[in-house]
XYZ file of N, CA, C and O in Angstrom:
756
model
N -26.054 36.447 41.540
C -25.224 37.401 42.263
C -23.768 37.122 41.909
O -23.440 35.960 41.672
N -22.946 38.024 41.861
C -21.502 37.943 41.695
C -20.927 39.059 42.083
O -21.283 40.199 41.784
N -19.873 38.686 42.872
C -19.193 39.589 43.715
C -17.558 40.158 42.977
O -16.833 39.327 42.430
N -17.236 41.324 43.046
C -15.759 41.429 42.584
C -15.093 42.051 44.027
O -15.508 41.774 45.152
N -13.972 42.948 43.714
C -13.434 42.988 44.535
C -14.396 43.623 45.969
O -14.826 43.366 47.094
N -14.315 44.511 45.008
C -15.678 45.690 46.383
C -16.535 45.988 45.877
O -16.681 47.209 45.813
N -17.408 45.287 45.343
C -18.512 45.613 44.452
C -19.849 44.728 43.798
O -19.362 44.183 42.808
N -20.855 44.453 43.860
C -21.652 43.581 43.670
C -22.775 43.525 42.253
O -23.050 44.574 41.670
N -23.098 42.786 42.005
C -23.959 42.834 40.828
C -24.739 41.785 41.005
O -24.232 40.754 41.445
N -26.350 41.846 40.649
C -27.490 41.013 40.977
C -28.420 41.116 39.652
O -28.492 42.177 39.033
N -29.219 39.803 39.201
C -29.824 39.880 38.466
C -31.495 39.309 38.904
O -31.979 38.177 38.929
N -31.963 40.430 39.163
C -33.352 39.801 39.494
C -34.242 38.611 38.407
O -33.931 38.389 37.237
N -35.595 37.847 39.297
C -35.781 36.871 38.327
C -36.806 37.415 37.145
O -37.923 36.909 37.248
N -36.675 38.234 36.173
C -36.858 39.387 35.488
C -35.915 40.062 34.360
O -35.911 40.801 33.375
N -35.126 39.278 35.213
C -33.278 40.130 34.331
C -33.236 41.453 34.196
O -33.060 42.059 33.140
N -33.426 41.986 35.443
C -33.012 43.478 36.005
C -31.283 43.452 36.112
O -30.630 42.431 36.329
N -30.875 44.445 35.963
C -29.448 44.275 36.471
C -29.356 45.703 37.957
O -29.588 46.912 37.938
N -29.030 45.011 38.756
C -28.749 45.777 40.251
C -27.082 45.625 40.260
O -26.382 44.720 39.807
N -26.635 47.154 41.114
C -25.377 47.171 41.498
C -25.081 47.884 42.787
O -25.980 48.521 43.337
N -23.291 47.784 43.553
C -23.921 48.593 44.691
C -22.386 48.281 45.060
O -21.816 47.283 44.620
N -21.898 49.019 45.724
C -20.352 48.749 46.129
C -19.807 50.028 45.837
O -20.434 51.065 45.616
N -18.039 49.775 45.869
C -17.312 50.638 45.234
C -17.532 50.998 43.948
O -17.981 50.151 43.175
N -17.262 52.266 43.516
C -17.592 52.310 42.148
C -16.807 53.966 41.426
O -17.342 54.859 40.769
N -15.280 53.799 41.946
C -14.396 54.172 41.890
C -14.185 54.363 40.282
O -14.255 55.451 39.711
N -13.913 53.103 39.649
C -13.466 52.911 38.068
C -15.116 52.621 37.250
O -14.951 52.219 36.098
N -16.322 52.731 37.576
C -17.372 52.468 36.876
C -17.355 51.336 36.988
O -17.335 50.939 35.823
N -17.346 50.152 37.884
C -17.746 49.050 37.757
C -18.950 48.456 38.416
O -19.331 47.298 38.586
N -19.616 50.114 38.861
C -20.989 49.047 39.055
C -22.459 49.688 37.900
O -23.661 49.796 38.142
N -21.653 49.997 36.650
C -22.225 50.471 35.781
C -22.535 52.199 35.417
O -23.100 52.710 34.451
N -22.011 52.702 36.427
C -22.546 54.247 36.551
C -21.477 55.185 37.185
O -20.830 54.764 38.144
N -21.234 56.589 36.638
C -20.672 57.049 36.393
C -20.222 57.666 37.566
O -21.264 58.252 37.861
N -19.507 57.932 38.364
C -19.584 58.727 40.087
C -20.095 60.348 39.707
O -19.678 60.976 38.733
N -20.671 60.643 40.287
C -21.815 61.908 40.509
C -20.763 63.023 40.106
O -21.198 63.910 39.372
N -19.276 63.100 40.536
C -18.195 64.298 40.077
C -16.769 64.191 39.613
O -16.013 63.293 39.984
N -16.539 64.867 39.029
C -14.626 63.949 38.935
C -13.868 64.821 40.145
O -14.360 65.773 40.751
N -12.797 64.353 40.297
C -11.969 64.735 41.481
C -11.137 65.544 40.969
O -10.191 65.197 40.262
N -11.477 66.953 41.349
C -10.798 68.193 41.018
C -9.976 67.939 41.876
O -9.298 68.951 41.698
N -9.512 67.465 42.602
C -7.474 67.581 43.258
C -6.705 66.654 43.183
O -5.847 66.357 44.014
N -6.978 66.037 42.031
C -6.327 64.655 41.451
C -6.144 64.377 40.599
O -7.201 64.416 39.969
N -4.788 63.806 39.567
C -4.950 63.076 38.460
C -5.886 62.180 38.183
O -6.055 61.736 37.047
N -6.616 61.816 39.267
C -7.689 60.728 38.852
C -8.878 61.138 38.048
O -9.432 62.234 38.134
N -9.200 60.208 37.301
C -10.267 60.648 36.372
C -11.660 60.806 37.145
O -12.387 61.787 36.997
N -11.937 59.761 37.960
C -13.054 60.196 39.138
C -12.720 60.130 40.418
O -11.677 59.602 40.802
N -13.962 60.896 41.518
C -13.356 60.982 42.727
C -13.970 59.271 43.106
O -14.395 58.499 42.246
N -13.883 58.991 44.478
C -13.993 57.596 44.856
C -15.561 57.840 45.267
O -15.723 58.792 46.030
N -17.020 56.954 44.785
C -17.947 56.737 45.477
C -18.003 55.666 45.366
O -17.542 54.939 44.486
N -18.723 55.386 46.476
C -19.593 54.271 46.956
C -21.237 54.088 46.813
O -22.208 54.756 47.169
N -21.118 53.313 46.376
C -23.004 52.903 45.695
C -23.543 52.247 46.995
O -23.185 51.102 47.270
N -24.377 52.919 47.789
C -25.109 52.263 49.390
C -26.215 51.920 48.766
O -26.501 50.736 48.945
N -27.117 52.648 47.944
C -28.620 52.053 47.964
C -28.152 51.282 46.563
O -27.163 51.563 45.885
N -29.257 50.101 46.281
C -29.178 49.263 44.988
C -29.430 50.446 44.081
O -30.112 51.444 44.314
N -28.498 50.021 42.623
C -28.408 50.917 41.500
C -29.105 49.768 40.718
O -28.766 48.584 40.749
N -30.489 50.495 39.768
C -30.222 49.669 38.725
C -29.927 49.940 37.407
O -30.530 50.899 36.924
N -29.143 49.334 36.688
C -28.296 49.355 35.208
C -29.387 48.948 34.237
O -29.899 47.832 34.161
N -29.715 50.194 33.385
C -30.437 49.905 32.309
C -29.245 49.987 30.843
O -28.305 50.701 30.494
N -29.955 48.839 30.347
C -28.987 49.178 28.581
C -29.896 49.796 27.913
O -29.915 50.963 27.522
N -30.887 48.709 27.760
C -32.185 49.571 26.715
C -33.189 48.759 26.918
O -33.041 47.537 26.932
N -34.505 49.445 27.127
C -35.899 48.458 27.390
C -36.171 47.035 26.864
O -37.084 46.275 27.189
N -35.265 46.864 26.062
C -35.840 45.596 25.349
C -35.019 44.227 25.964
O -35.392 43.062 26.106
N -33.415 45.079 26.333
C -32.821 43.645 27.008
C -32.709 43.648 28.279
O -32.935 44.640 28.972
N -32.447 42.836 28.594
C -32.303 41.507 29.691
C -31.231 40.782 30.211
O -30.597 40.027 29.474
N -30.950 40.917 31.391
C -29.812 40.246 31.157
C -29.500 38.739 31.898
O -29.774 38.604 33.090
N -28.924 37.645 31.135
C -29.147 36.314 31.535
C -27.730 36.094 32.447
O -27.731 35.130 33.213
N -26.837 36.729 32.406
C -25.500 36.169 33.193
C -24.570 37.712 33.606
O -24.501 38.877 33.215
N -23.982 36.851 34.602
C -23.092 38.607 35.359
C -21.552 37.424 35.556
O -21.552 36.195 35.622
N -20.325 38.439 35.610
C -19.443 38.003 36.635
C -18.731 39.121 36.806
O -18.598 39.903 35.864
N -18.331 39.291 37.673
C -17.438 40.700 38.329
C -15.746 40.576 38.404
O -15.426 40.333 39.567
N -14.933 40.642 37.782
C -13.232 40.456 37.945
C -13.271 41.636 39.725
O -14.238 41.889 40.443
N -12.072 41.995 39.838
C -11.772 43.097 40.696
C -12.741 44.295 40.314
O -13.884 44.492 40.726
N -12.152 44.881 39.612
C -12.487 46.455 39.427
C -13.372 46.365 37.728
O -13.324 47.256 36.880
N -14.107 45.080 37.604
C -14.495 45.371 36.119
C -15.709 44.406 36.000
O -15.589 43.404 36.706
N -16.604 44.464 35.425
C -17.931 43.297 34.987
C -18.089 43.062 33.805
O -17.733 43.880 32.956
N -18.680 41.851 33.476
C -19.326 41.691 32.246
C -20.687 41.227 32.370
O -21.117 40.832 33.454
N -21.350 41.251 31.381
C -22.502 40.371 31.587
C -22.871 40.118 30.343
O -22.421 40.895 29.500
N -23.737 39.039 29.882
C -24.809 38.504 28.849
C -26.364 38.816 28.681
O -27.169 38.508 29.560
N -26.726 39.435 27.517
C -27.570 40.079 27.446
C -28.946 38.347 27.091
O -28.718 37.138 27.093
N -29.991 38.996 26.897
C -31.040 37.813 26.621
C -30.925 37.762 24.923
O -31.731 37.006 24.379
N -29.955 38.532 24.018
C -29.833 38.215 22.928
C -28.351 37.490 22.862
O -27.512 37.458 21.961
N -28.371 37.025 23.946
C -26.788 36.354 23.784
C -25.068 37.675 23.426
O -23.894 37.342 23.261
N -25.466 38.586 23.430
C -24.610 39.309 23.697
C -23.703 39.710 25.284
O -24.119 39.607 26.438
N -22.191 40.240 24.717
C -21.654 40.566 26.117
C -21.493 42.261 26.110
O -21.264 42.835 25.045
N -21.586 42.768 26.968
C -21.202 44.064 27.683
C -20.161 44.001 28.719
O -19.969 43.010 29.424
N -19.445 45.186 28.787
C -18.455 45.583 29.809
C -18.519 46.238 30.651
O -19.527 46.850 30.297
N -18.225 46.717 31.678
C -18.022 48.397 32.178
C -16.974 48.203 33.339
O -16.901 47.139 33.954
N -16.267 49.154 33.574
C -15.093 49.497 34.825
C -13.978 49.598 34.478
O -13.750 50.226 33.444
N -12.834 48.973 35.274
C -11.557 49.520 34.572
C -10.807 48.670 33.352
O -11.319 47.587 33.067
N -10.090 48.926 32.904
C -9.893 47.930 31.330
C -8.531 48.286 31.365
O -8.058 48.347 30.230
N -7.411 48.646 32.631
C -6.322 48.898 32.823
C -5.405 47.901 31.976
O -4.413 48.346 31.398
N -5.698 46.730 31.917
C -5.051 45.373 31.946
C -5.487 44.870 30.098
O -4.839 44.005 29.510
N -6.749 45.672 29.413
C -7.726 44.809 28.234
C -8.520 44.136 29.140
O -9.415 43.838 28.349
N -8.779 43.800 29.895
C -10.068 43.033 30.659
C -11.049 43.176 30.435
O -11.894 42.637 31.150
N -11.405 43.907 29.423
C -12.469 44.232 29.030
C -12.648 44.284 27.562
O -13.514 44.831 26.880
N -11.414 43.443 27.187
C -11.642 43.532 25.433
C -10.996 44.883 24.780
O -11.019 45.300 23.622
N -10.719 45.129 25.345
C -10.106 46.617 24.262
C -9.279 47.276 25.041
O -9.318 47.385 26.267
N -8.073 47.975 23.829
C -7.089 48.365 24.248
C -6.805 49.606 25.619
O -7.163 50.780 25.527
N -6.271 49.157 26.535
C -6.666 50.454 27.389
C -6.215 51.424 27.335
O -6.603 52.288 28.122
N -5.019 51.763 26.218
C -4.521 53.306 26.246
C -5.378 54.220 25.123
O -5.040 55.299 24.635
N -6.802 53.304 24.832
C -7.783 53.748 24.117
C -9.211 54.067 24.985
O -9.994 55.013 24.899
N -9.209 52.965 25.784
C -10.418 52.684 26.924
C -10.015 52.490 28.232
O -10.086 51.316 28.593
N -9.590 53.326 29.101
C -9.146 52.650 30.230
C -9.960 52.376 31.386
O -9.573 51.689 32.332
N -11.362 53.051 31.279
C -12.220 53.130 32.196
C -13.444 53.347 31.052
O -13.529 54.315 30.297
N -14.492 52.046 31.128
C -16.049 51.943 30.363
C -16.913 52.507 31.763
O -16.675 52.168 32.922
N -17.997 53.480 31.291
C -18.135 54.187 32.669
C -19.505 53.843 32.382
O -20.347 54.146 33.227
N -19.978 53.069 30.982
C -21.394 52.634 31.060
C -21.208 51.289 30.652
O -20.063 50.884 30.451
N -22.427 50.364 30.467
C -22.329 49.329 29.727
C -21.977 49.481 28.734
O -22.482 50.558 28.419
N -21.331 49.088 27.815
C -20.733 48.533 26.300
C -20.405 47.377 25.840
O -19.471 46.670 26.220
N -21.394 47.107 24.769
C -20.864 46.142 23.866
C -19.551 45.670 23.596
O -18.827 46.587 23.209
N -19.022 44.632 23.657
C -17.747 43.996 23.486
C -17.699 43.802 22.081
O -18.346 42.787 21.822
N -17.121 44.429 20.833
C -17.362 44.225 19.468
C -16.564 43.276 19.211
O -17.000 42.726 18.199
N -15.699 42.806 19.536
C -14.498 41.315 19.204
C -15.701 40.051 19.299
O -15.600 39.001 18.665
N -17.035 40.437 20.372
C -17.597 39.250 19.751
C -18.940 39.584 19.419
O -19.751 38.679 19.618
N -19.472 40.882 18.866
C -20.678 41.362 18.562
C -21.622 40.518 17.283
O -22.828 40.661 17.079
N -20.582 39.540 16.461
C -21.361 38.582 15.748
C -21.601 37.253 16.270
O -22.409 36.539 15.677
N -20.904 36.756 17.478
C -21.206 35.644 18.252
C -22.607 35.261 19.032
O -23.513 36.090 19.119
N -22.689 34.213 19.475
C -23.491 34.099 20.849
C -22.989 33.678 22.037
O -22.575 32.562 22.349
N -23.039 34.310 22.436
C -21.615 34.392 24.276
C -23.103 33.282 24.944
O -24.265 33.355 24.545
N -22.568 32.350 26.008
C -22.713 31.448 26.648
C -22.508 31.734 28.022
O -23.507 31.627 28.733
N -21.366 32.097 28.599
C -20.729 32.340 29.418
C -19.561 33.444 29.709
O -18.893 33.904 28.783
N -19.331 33.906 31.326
C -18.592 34.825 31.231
C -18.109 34.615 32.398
O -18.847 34.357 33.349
N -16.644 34.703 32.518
C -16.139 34.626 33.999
C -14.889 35.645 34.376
O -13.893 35.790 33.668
N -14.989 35.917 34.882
C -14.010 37.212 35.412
C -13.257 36.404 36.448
O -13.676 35.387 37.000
N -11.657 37.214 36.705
C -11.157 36.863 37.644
C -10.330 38.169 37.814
O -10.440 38.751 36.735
N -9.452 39.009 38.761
C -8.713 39.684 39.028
C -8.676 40.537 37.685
O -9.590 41.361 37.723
N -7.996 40.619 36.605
C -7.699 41.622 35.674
C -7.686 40.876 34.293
O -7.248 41.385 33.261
N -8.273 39.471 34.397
C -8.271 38.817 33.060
C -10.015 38.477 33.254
O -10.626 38.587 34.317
N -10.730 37.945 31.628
C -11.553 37.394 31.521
C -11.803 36.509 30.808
O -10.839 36.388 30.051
N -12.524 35.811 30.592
C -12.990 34.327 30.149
C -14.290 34.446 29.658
O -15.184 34.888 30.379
N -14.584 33.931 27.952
C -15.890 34.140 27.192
C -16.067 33.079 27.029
O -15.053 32.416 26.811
N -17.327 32.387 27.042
C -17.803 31.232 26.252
C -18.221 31.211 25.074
O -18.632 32.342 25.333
N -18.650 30.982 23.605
C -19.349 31.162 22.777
C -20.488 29.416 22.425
O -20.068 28.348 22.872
N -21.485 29.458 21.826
C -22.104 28.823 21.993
C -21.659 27.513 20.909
O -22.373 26.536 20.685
N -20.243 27.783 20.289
C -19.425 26.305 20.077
C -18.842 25.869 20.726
O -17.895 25.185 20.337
N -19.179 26.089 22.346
C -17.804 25.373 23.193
C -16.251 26.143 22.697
O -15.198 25.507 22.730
N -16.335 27.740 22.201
C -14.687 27.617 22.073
C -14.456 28.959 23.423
O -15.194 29.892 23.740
N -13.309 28.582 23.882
C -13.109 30.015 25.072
C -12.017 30.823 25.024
O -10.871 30.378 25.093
N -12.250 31.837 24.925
C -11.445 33.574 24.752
C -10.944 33.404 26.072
O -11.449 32.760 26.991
N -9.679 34.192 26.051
C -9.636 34.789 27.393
C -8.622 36.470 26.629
O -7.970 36.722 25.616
N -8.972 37.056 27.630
C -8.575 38.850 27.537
C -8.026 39.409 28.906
O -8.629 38.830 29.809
N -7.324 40.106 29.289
C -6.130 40.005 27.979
C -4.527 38.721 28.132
O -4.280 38.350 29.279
N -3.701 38.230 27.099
C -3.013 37.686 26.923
C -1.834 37.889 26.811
O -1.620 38.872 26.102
N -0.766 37.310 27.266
C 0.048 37.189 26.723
C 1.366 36.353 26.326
O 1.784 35.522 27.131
N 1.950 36.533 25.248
C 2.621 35.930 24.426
C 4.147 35.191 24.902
O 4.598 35.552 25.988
N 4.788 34.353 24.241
C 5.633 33.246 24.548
C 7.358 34.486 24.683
O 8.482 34.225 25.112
N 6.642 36.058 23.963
C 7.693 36.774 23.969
C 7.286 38.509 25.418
O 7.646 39.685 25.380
N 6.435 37.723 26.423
C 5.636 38.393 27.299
C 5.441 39.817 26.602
O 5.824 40.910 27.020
N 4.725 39.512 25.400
C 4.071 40.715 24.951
C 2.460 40.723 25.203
O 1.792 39.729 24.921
N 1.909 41.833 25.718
C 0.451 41.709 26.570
C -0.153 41.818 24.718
O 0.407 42.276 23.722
N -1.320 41.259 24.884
C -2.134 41.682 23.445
C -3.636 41.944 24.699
O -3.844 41.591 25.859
N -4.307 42.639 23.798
C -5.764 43.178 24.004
C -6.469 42.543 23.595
O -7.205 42.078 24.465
N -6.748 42.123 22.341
C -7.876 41.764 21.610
C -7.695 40.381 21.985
O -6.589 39.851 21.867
N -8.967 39.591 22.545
C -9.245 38.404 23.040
C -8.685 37.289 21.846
O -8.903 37.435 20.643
N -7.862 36.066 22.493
C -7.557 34.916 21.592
C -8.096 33.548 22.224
O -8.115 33.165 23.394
N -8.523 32.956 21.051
C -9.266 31.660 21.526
C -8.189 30.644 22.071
O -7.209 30.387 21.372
N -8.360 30.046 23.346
C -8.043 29.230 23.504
C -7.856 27.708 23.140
O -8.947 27.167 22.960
N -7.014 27.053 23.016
C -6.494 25.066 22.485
C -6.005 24.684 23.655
O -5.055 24.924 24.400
N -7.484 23.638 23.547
C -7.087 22.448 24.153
C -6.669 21.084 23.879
O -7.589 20.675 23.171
N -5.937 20.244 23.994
C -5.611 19.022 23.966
C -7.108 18.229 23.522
O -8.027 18.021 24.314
N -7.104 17.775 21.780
C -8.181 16.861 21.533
C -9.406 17.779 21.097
O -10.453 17.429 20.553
N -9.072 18.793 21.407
C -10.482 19.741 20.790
C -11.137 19.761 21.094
O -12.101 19.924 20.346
N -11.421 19.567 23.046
C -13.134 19.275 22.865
C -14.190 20.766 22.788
O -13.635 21.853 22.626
N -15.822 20.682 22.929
C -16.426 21.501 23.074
C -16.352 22.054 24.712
O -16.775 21.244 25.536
N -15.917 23.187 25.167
C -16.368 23.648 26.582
C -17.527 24.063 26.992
O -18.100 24.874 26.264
N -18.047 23.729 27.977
C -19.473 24.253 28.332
C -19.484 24.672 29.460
O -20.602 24.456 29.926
N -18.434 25.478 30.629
C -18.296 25.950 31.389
C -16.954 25.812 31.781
O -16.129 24.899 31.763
N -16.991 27.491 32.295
C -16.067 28.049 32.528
C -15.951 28.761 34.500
O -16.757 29.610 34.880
N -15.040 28.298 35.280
C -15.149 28.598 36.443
C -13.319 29.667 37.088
O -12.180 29.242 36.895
N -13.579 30.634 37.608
C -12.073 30.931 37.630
C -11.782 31.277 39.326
O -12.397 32.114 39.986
N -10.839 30.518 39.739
C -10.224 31.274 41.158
C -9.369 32.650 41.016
O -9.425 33.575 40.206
N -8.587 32.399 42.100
C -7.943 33.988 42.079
C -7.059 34.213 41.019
O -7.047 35.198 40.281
N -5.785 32.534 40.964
C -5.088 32.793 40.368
C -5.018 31.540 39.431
O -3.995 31.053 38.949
N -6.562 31.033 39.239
C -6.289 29.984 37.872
C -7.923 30.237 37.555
O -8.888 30.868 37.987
N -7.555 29.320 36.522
C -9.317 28.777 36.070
C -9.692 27.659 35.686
O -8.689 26.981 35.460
N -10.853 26.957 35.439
C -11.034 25.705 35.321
C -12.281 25.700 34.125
O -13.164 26.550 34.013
N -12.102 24.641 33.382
C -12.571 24.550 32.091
C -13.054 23.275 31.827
O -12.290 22.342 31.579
N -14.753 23.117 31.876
C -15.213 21.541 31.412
C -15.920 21.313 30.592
O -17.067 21.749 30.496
N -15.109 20.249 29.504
C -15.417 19.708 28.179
C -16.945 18.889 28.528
O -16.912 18.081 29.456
N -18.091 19.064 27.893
C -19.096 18.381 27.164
C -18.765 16.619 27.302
O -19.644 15.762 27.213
N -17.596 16.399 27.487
C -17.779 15.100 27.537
C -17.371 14.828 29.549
O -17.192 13.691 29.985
N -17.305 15.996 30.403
C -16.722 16.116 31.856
C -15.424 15.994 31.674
O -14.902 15.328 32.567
N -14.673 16.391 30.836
C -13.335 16.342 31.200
C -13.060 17.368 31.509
O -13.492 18.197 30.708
N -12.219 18.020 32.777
C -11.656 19.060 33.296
C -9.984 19.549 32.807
O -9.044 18.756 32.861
N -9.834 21.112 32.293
C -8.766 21.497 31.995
C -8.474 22.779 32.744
O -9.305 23.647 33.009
N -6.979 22.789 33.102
C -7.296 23.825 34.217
C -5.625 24.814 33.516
O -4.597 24.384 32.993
N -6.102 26.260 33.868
C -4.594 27.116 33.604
C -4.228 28.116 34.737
O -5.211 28.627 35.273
N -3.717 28.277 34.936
C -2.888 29.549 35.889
C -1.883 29.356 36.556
O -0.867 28.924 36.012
N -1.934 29.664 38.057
C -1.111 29.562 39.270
C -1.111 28.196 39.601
O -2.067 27.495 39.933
N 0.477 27.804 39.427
C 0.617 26.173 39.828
C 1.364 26.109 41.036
O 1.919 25.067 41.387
N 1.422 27.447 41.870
C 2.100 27.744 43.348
C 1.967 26.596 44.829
O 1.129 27.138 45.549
N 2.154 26.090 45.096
C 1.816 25.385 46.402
C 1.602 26.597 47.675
O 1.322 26.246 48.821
């Protein structure tokens, strides 16, 4: 189970994918029933009451979920990642004045030759594992606060391999294969 802002996602022991919440920007995989004819908004606001379930295609499965605010990812049983919801921010791997709202599952192609491990969402950024211990995060930005889209691997001190990835509201936490803990974000008291 993993929860985002207003919105839920469940993986039965089967690797069904269930959803159910807000689902305003497509983040519980499915599209709202009409768009909102008296609004700039691209859809009107529903709410998912009964469990939805998210099919990709008969054959996969899915082994991992995490929910940011308004966006999900998950890991398929071929080690692949998918997206869907809002991608206002790149939170979803791709540029948003191209994608600003994934209103189904989609493939993340920045790592469609990898094997994703892990996935962690937090507020409007995300966090990939790949199965060398190295970790993405989407979206970024630069020493000249320029935002980039396309996911960049993270350096750590000594190189180690990561094998999990955990994120709060406003940091995240990162542990090396050998238990050493590395942590980034909000250093606020």
């Amino acid at each position: 189970i993993s929860l985002g802002s207003q919105h839920t996602l469940c993986i039965s022991n089967k690797g069904k994918l269930y959803s159910f919440g807000w689902n305003k920007y497509c983040q519980c995989g499915k599209k709202p029933k009409n768009k909102n004819k008296n609004s700039n908004e691209k859809y009107k606001f529903e709410t998912i009451e009964d469990i939805n379930e998210i099919k990709i295609d008969k054959n996969i499965t899915i082994n991992d979920i995490s929910c940011g605010e308004d966006h999900s990812l998950l890991i398929t049983n071929e080690n692949q990642i998918y997206g869907f919801g809002l991608n206002n921010n790149g939170q979803l791997c791709y540029e948003p004045h191209k994608h600003k709202i994934l209103s189904k599952p989609t493939l993340i192609k920045s790592f469609k030759k990898s094997i994703i491990t892990n996935v962690q969402c937090t507020d409007n950024i995300s966090f990939i594992l790949n199965n060398r211990g190295e970790a993405f995060i989407s979206p970024w930005e630069d020493k000249n606060n320029k935002i980039h889209y396309i996911p960049i691997k993270l350096f750590f001190p000594l190189k180690p391999q990561i094998v999990s990835i955990s994120c709060g509201n406003n940091f995240t936490i990162f542990l090396s294969e050998k238990g050493n803990v590395y942590s980034m974000g909000s250093n606020n008291k």
